[in-house]
Tab-separated table of C-alpha atoms in Angstrom:
chain	number	residue	atom	x	y	z
W	6	MET	CA	85.201	77.974	68.905
W	7	SER	CA	86.746	79.576	71.946
W	8	LYS	CA	83.860	82.008	71.921
W	9	THR	CA	81.365	79.240	72.651
W	10	GLU	CA	83.656	77.725	75.297
W	11	HIS	CA	84.077	81.043	77.128
W	12	PRO	CA	80.957	83.009	76.372
W	13	MET	CA	80.968	86.582	77.628
W	14	MET	CA	77.937	88.296	78.978
W	15	ASP	CA	77.203	91.484	77.075
W	16	ASP	CA	76.820	94.893	78.701
W	17	MET	CA	73.044	94.882	78.543
W	18	ALA	CA	72.762	91.513	80.219
W	19	LEU	CA	75.237	92.609	82.860
W	20	GLU	CA	73.276	95.813	83.427
W	21	ALA	CA	70.152	93.691	83.972
W	22	LEU	CA	72.032	91.761	86.663
W	23	PHE	CA	73.085	94.992	88.339
W	24	GLU	CA	69.482	96.129	88.234
W	25	ALA	CA	68.348	92.857	89.816
W	26	SER	CA	70.969	93.229	92.539
W	27	ARG	CA	69.923	96.821	93.242
W	28	THR	CA	66.302	95.825	93.755
W	29	GLU	CA	67.252	92.807	95.856
W	30	ALA	CA	69.568	94.807	98.142
W	31	PRO	CA	69.305	93.786	101.802
W	32	LEU	CA	67.352	96.093	104.097
W	33	PRO	CA	68.509	96.718	107.651
W	34	SER	CA	66.491	94.860	110.261
W	35	GLU	CA	64.653	96.675	113.030
W	36	ALA	CA	67.144	95.239	115.500
W	37	LEU	CA	70.097	96.679	113.591
W	38	LEU	CA	68.455	100.118	113.362
W	39	ALA	CA	67.803	99.989	117.103
W	40	ARG	CA	71.461	99.106	117.799
W	41	ILE	CA	72.647	101.998	115.631
W	42	MET	CA	70.316	104.468	117.356
W	43	ALA	CA	71.376	103.218	120.789
W	44	ASP	CA	74.990	103.981	119.822
W	45	ALA	CA	73.967	107.466	118.673
W	46	GLU	CA	72.150	108.095	121.952
W	47	ALA	CA	75.128	106.882	123.997
W	48	GLU	CA	77.515	109.105	122.019
W	49	ALA	CA	75.322	112.181	122.396
W	50	ALA	CA	74.833	111.541	126.117
W	51	ALA	CA	78.574	111.014	126.653
W	52	ARG	CA	79.325	114.329	124.980
W	53	GLU	CA	76.888	116.215	127.174
W	54	ARG	CA	78.233	114.742	130.413
W	55	PRO	CA	81.907	115.803	130.668
W	56	ALA	CA	81.153	119.535	131.161
W	57	GLN	CA	79.551	118.848	134.554
W	58	SER	CA	82.246	116.660	136.086
W	59	PRO	CA	85.648	117.551	134.765
W	60	VAL	CA	88.269	115.019	135.744
W	61	ARG	CA	91.242	116.975	137.016
W	62	PRO	CA	94.541	115.097	137.041
W	63	ARG	CA	96.037	114.926	140.551
W	64	THR	CA	99.240	116.926	140.888
W	65	GLY	CA	101.647	116.620	143.806
W	66	VAL	CA	104.106	119.213	145.149
W	67	ILE	CA	107.012	117.772	143.164
W	68	ALA	CA	104.963	117.807	139.974
W	69	ALA	CA	103.952	121.419	140.648
W	70	VAL	CA	107.558	122.523	141.221
W	71	LEU	CA	108.670	120.629	138.138
W	72	GLY	CA	105.954	122.367	136.167
W	73	VAL	CA	107.164	125.798	137.234
W	74	LEU	CA	110.812	124.997	136.466
W	75	GLY	CA	110.108	123.453	133.113
W	76	GLY	CA	110.305	119.721	133.736
W	77	TRP	CA	113.115	117.281	134.458
W	78	PRO	CA	115.536	118.510	131.722
W	79	ALA	CA	115.560	121.993	133.250
W	80	VAL	CA	116.168	120.517	136.721
W	81	ALA	CA	119.109	118.492	135.351
W	82	GLY	CA	120.693	121.693	134.011
W	83	MET	CA	120.227	123.430	137.335
W	84	VAL	CA	121.814	120.557	139.224
W	85	THR	CA	124.862	120.620	136.899
W	86	ALA	CA	125.296	124.370	137.418
W	87	THR	CA	124.980	123.982	141.186
W	88	VAL	CA	127.554	121.194	141.372
W	89	ALA	CA	129.964	123.190	139.203
W	90	GLY	CA	129.513	126.203	141.488
W	91	ILE	CA	130.203	124.165	144.605
W	92	TRP	CA	133.330	122.698	143.029
W	93	VAL	CA	134.667	126.100	142.028
W	94	GLY	CA	134.005	127.482	145.486
W	95	PHE	CA	135.520	124.521	147.288
W	96	ALA	CA	138.594	123.868	145.130
W	97	ALA	CA	139.338	127.460	144.053
W	98	PRO	CA	141.698	126.263	141.349
W	99	ASP	CA	144.797	128.371	140.601
W	100	GLN	CA	143.823	128.699	136.977
W	101	LEU	CA	140.707	130.500	138.032
W	102	ASN	CA	142.741	133.151	139.848
W	103	THR	CA	145.010	133.498	136.829
W	104	LEU	CA	142.042	134.003	134.601
W	105	ALA	CA	140.574	136.547	136.942
W	106	GLY	CA	143.816	138.534	136.873
W	107	GLY	CA	144.684	137.825	140.484
W	108	LEU	CA	141.609	139.577	141.754
W	109	LEU	CA	140.317	136.665	143.774
W	110	LEU	CA	140.875	136.876	147.467
W	111	THR	CA	143.130	134.222	148.794
W	112	ASP	CA	143.903	133.353	152.371
W	113	ASP	CA	147.696	133.160	152.023
W	114	SER	CA	148.515	136.856	151.901
W	115	GLY	CA	147.630	140.132	153.414
W	116	PHE	CA	147.357	141.437	149.945
W	117	ALA	CA	143.660	141.845	150.119
W	118	ALA	CA	144.092	144.727	152.501
W	119	SER	CA	146.331	146.532	150.053
W	120	TYR	CA	143.703	146.812	147.355
W	121	GLU	CA	143.204	150.152	145.775
W	122	LEU	CA	140.216	151.168	143.753
W	123	GLU	CA	142.434	151.540	140.658
W	124	ASP	CA	143.408	147.881	140.942
W	125	ILE	CA	139.848	146.841	140.470
W	126	VAL	CA	138.913	149.508	137.945
W	127	PRO	CA	141.998	149.718	135.698
W	128	GLY	CA	140.496	152.483	133.549
W	129	GLY	CA	139.950	154.645	136.590
W	130	ALA	CA	143.577	155.898	136.975
W	131	GLY	CA	143.571	159.066	138.942
W	132	LEU	CA	140.216	158.275	140.445
W	133	GLY	CA	141.845	157.847	143.821
W	134	THR	CA	143.459	161.259	143.487
W	135	LEU	CA	140.115	162.741	142.587
W	136	LEU	CA	138.532	161.204	145.618
W	137	GLU	CA	141.321	162.424	147.901
W	138	GLU	CA	141.048	165.913	146.528
W	139	GLY	CA	137.292	165.914	146.725
A	233	MET	CA	61.835	116.187	127.187
A	234	PRO	CA	65.595	116.570	127.667
A	235	ALA	CA	66.782	119.205	130.112
A	236	PRO	CA	68.076	122.363	128.462
A	237	VAL	CA	71.845	122.495	128.347
A	238	ALA	CA	74.281	125.381	128.303
A	239	GLY	CA	74.731	126.982	124.917
A	240	ALA	CA	71.454	125.594	123.643
A	241	GLN	CA	70.693	128.853	121.899
A	242	ASP	CA	73.710	128.334	119.625
A	243	ARG	CA	72.596	124.930	118.515
A	244	VAL	CA	71.340	124.031	115.066
A	245	TYR	CA	68.339	121.785	115.169
A	246	VAL	CA	66.890	119.739	112.351
A	247	SER	CA	63.535	121.400	112.790
A	248	ASP	CA	65.156	124.793	112.151
A	249	ALA	CA	66.975	123.494	109.119
A	250	MET	CA	63.768	121.947	107.840
A	251	ASP	CA	61.835	125.151	108.288
A	252	MET	CA	64.294	126.826	105.988
A	253	ALA	CA	63.841	124.201	103.314
A	254	PHE	CA	60.607	124.063	101.379
A	255	ASP	CA	60.653	120.350	100.921
A	256	ALA	CA	61.349	119.203	104.449
A	257	GLN	CA	63.087	115.833	104.620
A	258	THR	CA	64.681	115.562	101.216
A	259	GLU	CA	66.170	119.061	101.222
A	260	VAL	CA	68.251	118.708	104.379
A	261	SER	CA	71.713	117.507	103.422
A	262	ASP	CA	73.444	114.637	105.183
A	263	GLU	CA	76.039	117.131	106.304
A	264	ALA	CA	73.484	119.472	107.908
A	265	LEU	CA	72.019	116.475	109.739
A	266	LEU	CA	75.435	115.362	110.920
A	267	VAL	CA	76.248	118.837	112.253
A	268	ALA	CA	72.856	118.910	113.984
A	269	PHE	CA	73.608	115.562	115.617
A	270	GLY	CA	77.030	116.889	116.635
A	271	ASN	CA	75.076	119.566	118.491
A	272	GLY	CA	73.043	116.938	120.302
A	273	ASP	CA	70.019	116.536	118.033
A	274	ARG	CA	68.829	112.910	118.233
A	275	GLU	CA	66.216	113.373	115.530
A	276	ALA	CA	69.017	114.118	113.074
A	277	ALA	CA	70.649	110.797	113.977
A	278	ALA	CA	67.401	108.963	113.266
A	279	MET	CA	67.139	110.574	109.844
A	280	LEU	CA	70.773	109.835	109.016
A	281	THR	CA	70.292	106.220	110.072
A	282	ALA	CA	67.235	105.862	107.840
A	283	ARG	CA	69.124	107.322	104.900
A	284	LEU	CA	72.557	105.827	105.262
A	285	ALA	CA	72.275	102.496	107.085
A	286	PRO	CA	70.620	100.712	104.117
A	287	ARG	CA	73.347	101.926	101.782
A	288	VAL	CA	76.137	100.916	104.149
A	289	LEU	CA	74.528	97.523	104.718
A	290	GLY	CA	74.075	96.869	100.979
A	291	PHE	CA	77.657	97.815	100.248
A	292	ALA	CA	79.037	95.776	103.156
A	293	ALA	CA	76.970	92.731	102.203
A	294	ARG	CA	78.373	92.755	98.660
A	295	MET	CA	81.880	93.315	99.931
A	296	LEU	CA	81.591	90.432	102.388
A	297	GLY	CA	80.167	87.968	99.876
A	298	GLY	CA	76.624	88.140	101.195
A	299	ASP	CA	77.453	87.431	104.860
A	300	ARG	CA	74.484	89.188	106.385
A	301	HIS	CA	75.564	88.875	110.006
A	302	GLU	CA	78.994	90.366	109.391
A	303	ALA	CA	77.577	93.049	107.119
A	304	GLU	CA	75.307	94.144	109.979
A	305	ASP	CA	78.238	94.325	112.393
A	306	VAL	CA	80.212	96.408	109.918
A	307	THR	CA	77.218	98.709	109.397
A	308	GLN	CA	76.864	99.310	113.125
A	309	GLU	CA	80.595	99.975	113.471
A	310	ALA	CA	80.680	102.379	110.497
A	311	MET	CA	77.681	104.294	111.837
A	312	LEU	CA	79.279	104.450	115.292
A	313	ARG	CA	82.354	106.059	113.745
A	314	LEU	CA	80.057	108.571	112.074
A	315	TRP	CA	78.464	109.437	115.438
A	316	LYS	CA	81.896	109.860	116.981
A	317	ILE	CA	83.203	112.189	114.272
A	318	ALA	CA	80.041	114.341	114.190
A	319	PRO	CA	81.278	117.105	116.569
A	320	GLU	CA	84.539	117.521	114.647
A	321	TRP	CA	83.061	117.183	111.164
A	322	ARG	CA	84.718	119.714	108.870
A	323	GLN	CA	82.037	121.011	106.584
A	324	GLY	CA	82.591	121.114	102.856
A	325	GLU	CA	85.579	118.751	102.855
A	326	ALA	CA	83.978	115.450	101.952
A	327	LYS	CA	80.500	114.101	101.353
A	328	VAL	CA	79.166	112.195	104.342
A	329	SER	CA	78.244	109.220	102.137
A	330	THR	CA	81.725	109.138	100.560
A	331	TRP	CA	83.351	109.238	103.996
A	332	LEU	CA	81.076	106.443	105.159
A	333	TYR	CA	81.790	104.253	102.113
A	334	ARG	CA	85.502	104.677	102.769
A	335	VAL	CA	85.159	103.670	106.416
A	336	THR	CA	82.968	100.723	105.394
A	337	SER	CA	85.335	99.520	102.691
A	338	ASN	CA	88.235	99.658	105.168
A	339	LEU	CA	86.267	97.727	107.779
A	340	CYS	CA	85.300	95.103	105.185
A	341	THR	CA	88.863	94.821	103.904
A	342	ASP	CA	90.102	94.235	107.461
A	343	ARG	CA	87.548	91.490	108.002
A	344	LEU	CA	88.308	89.843	104.678
A	345	ARG	CA	92.029	89.834	105.502
A	346	LYS	CA	91.295	88.120	108.796
A	347	LYS	CA	89.106	85.542	107.108
A	348	ARG	CA	91.272	85.269	103.977
A	349	GLY	CA	88.943	84.194	101.262
A	350	VAL	CA	85.187	84.371	101.354
A	351	ASP	CA	83.483	81.030	101.287
A	352	ILE	CA	81.832	81.356	97.914
A	353	ASP	CA	80.143	77.971	98.306
A	354	ALA	CA	78.149	79.446	101.162
A	355	ILE	CA	76.358	81.729	98.728
A	356	PRO	CA	73.287	79.922	97.465
A	357	GLU	CA	73.388	79.013	93.776
A	358	PRO	CA	70.364	79.627	91.587
A	359	ALA	CA	68.122	76.592	91.220
A	360	ASP	CA	69.019	74.159	88.419
A	361	ASP	CA	65.657	74.501	86.772
A	362	ALA	CA	66.080	78.271	86.551
A	363	PRO	CA	64.689	78.723	83.007
A	364	GLY	CA	61.273	77.793	84.294
A	365	VAL	CA	61.118	80.025	87.377
A	366	ALA	CA	58.796	82.965	87.718
A	367	ALA	CA	59.989	86.501	87.025
A	368	GLY	CA	60.401	87.422	90.692
A	369	MET	CA	62.490	84.376	91.404
A	370	MET	CA	64.549	85.056	88.299
A	371	GLN	CA	65.263	88.506	89.678
A	372	ALA	CA	66.492	86.994	92.940
A	373	ALA	CA	68.517	84.365	91.078
A	374	ARG	CA	70.186	87.045	88.987
A	375	ALA	CA	71.018	89.100	92.071
A	376	ARG	CA	72.559	86.068	93.778
A	377	ALA	CA	74.532	85.124	90.675
A	378	LEU	CA	75.925	88.626	90.411
A	379	GLU	CA	76.869	88.715	94.088
A	380	ALA	CA	78.595	85.359	93.822
A	381	ALA	CA	80.614	86.619	90.848
A	382	LEU	CA	81.379	89.895	92.642
A	383	ALA	CA	82.827	87.919	95.541
A	384	GLU	CA	85.376	86.447	93.138
A	385	LEU	CA	86.706	89.820	92.025
A	386	PRO	CA	89.865	91.265	93.562
A	387	GLU	CA	88.890	93.556	96.445
A	388	ARG	CA	89.491	96.923	94.828
A	389	GLN	CA	87.700	95.932	91.627
A	390	ARG	CA	84.810	94.751	93.761
A	391	ILE	CA	84.682	98.062	95.627
A	392	ALA	CA	84.805	100.081	92.392
A	393	VAL	CA	82.157	98.010	90.563
A	394	THR	CA	79.830	97.880	93.585
A	395	LEU	CA	80.013	101.600	94.242
A	396	ARG	CA	79.630	102.498	90.558
A	397	HIS	CA	76.927	100.092	89.452
A	398	LEU	CA	75.060	99.159	92.616
A	399	GLU	CA	75.448	102.209	94.845
A	400	GLY	CA	75.294	104.776	92.057
A	401	GLN	CA	78.426	106.669	93.062
A	402	THR	CA	80.315	108.826	90.562
A	403	ASN	CA	83.882	108.085	89.523
A	404	PRO	CA	85.301	111.110	91.409
A	405	GLU	CA	83.477	109.938	94.551
A	406	ILE	CA	84.859	106.419	94.157
A	407	ALA	CA	88.310	107.921	93.616
A	408	GLU	CA	87.947	109.608	97.005
A	409	VAL	CA	86.830	106.392	98.686
A	410	LEU	CA	89.771	104.425	97.294
A	411	GLU	CA	92.191	107.364	97.454
A	412	ILE	CA	93.273	106.902	93.840
A	413	SER	CA	92.875	108.887	90.609
A	414	VAL	CA	89.680	108.972	88.557
A	415	GLU	CA	91.533	107.241	85.697
A	416	ALA	CA	92.524	104.417	88.033
A	417	VAL	CA	88.865	104.059	89.053
A	418	GLU	CA	87.810	103.809	85.398
A	419	SER	CA	90.407	101.141	84.808
A	420	LEU	CA	89.375	99.154	87.918
A	421	THR	CA	85.695	99.313	86.956
A	422	ALA	CA	86.361	98.265	83.357
A	423	ARG	CA	88.505	95.307	84.414
A	424	GLY	CA	85.965	94.324	87.045
A	425	LYS	CA	83.119	94.344	84.559
A	426	ARG	CA	85.119	92.284	82.067
A	427	THR	CA	85.824	89.684	84.723
A	428	LEU	CA	82.165	89.620	85.768
A	429	ALA	CA	81.066	89.182	82.147
A	430	ALA	CA	83.455	86.252	81.779
A	431	LEU	CA	82.451	84.664	85.124
A	432	LEU	CA	78.750	84.932	84.376
A	433	GLY	CA	78.986	84.054	80.684
A	434	HIS	CA	78.400	80.339	81.165
A	435	ARG	CA	75.294	81.007	83.224
A	436	ARG	CA	73.515	83.100	80.612
A	437	GLU	CA	70.866	80.499	79.898
A	438	GLU	CA	70.066	79.657	83.492
A	439	LEU	CA	69.733	83.380	84.183
A	440	GLY	CA	67.183	83.767	81.437
A	441	TYR	CA	69.323	85.031	78.579
A	442	VAL	CA	68.352	83.022	75.519
A	443	GLU	CA	71.047	82.095	72.985
A	444	ASP	CA	70.736	83.746	69.590
């Protein structure tokens, strides 16, 4: 009952339909073939052109300097180091002198004049004597 | 006559490739032609167009429910993508036809999504007095009936059935087009054919299949 209500097409009949569709397949028009070939020509021509007129990106002085230094991140690092250096030089914080073992020259004493070589080179005890003797 | 260009001596031309083959046109592979075009050979493009454009058009037309105008646009676009990829074509990785079917199926899928639903009514129905028509007209009526039924299949079933039964592609090739396993292709094709058989069942008589 249901078989007659919903008849199925068998494989052979279906294959005949495929065959019909294969033989009735649309063929490209002359106009379409011409459009496709025009695209091919344009592509080939475009590929042959660039070698003769390379487009060089314009670079300014800043861009050139940036390029040498390694771009903006590198410049940011350099600026930080510079500012830190200026601060250290300007403020000369006490802690820095402590860390350096009192070797930094300060304005408030004549102590700089009293430096001996052994003060700067602790391992060189007797070096001064050697020099005097020599 | 085009002016000679630098590096011309390194180029592969179709004529060279054809000299190597005994049977000129049929022996040169699509891939060799594509590489030749990538090297600037226009003749190779003409041969590729003659070989591939009809296949792309046929596939696109079935995918798009017989919309000839859109199928032509898709064909031109797919071929343009082939021209663009020619210089970078990696030999031995994929068949040119498989690559092209994949591009075409993607282009068609995009268009179908934009349209959402092909207007099946736009596809001409076979004439009511079909049993009496001549053999040639019956052939055309059968082709139209099949295409109308194909348009009702889910997209991936339609791609699988069309490539397998109308474009003569193998299951592994279809698997590459759809980027799925061969087993999944077999399943899609089987389901697609079952649906087609059911859709076309009630039209057996008008399509010239006599009841037992």
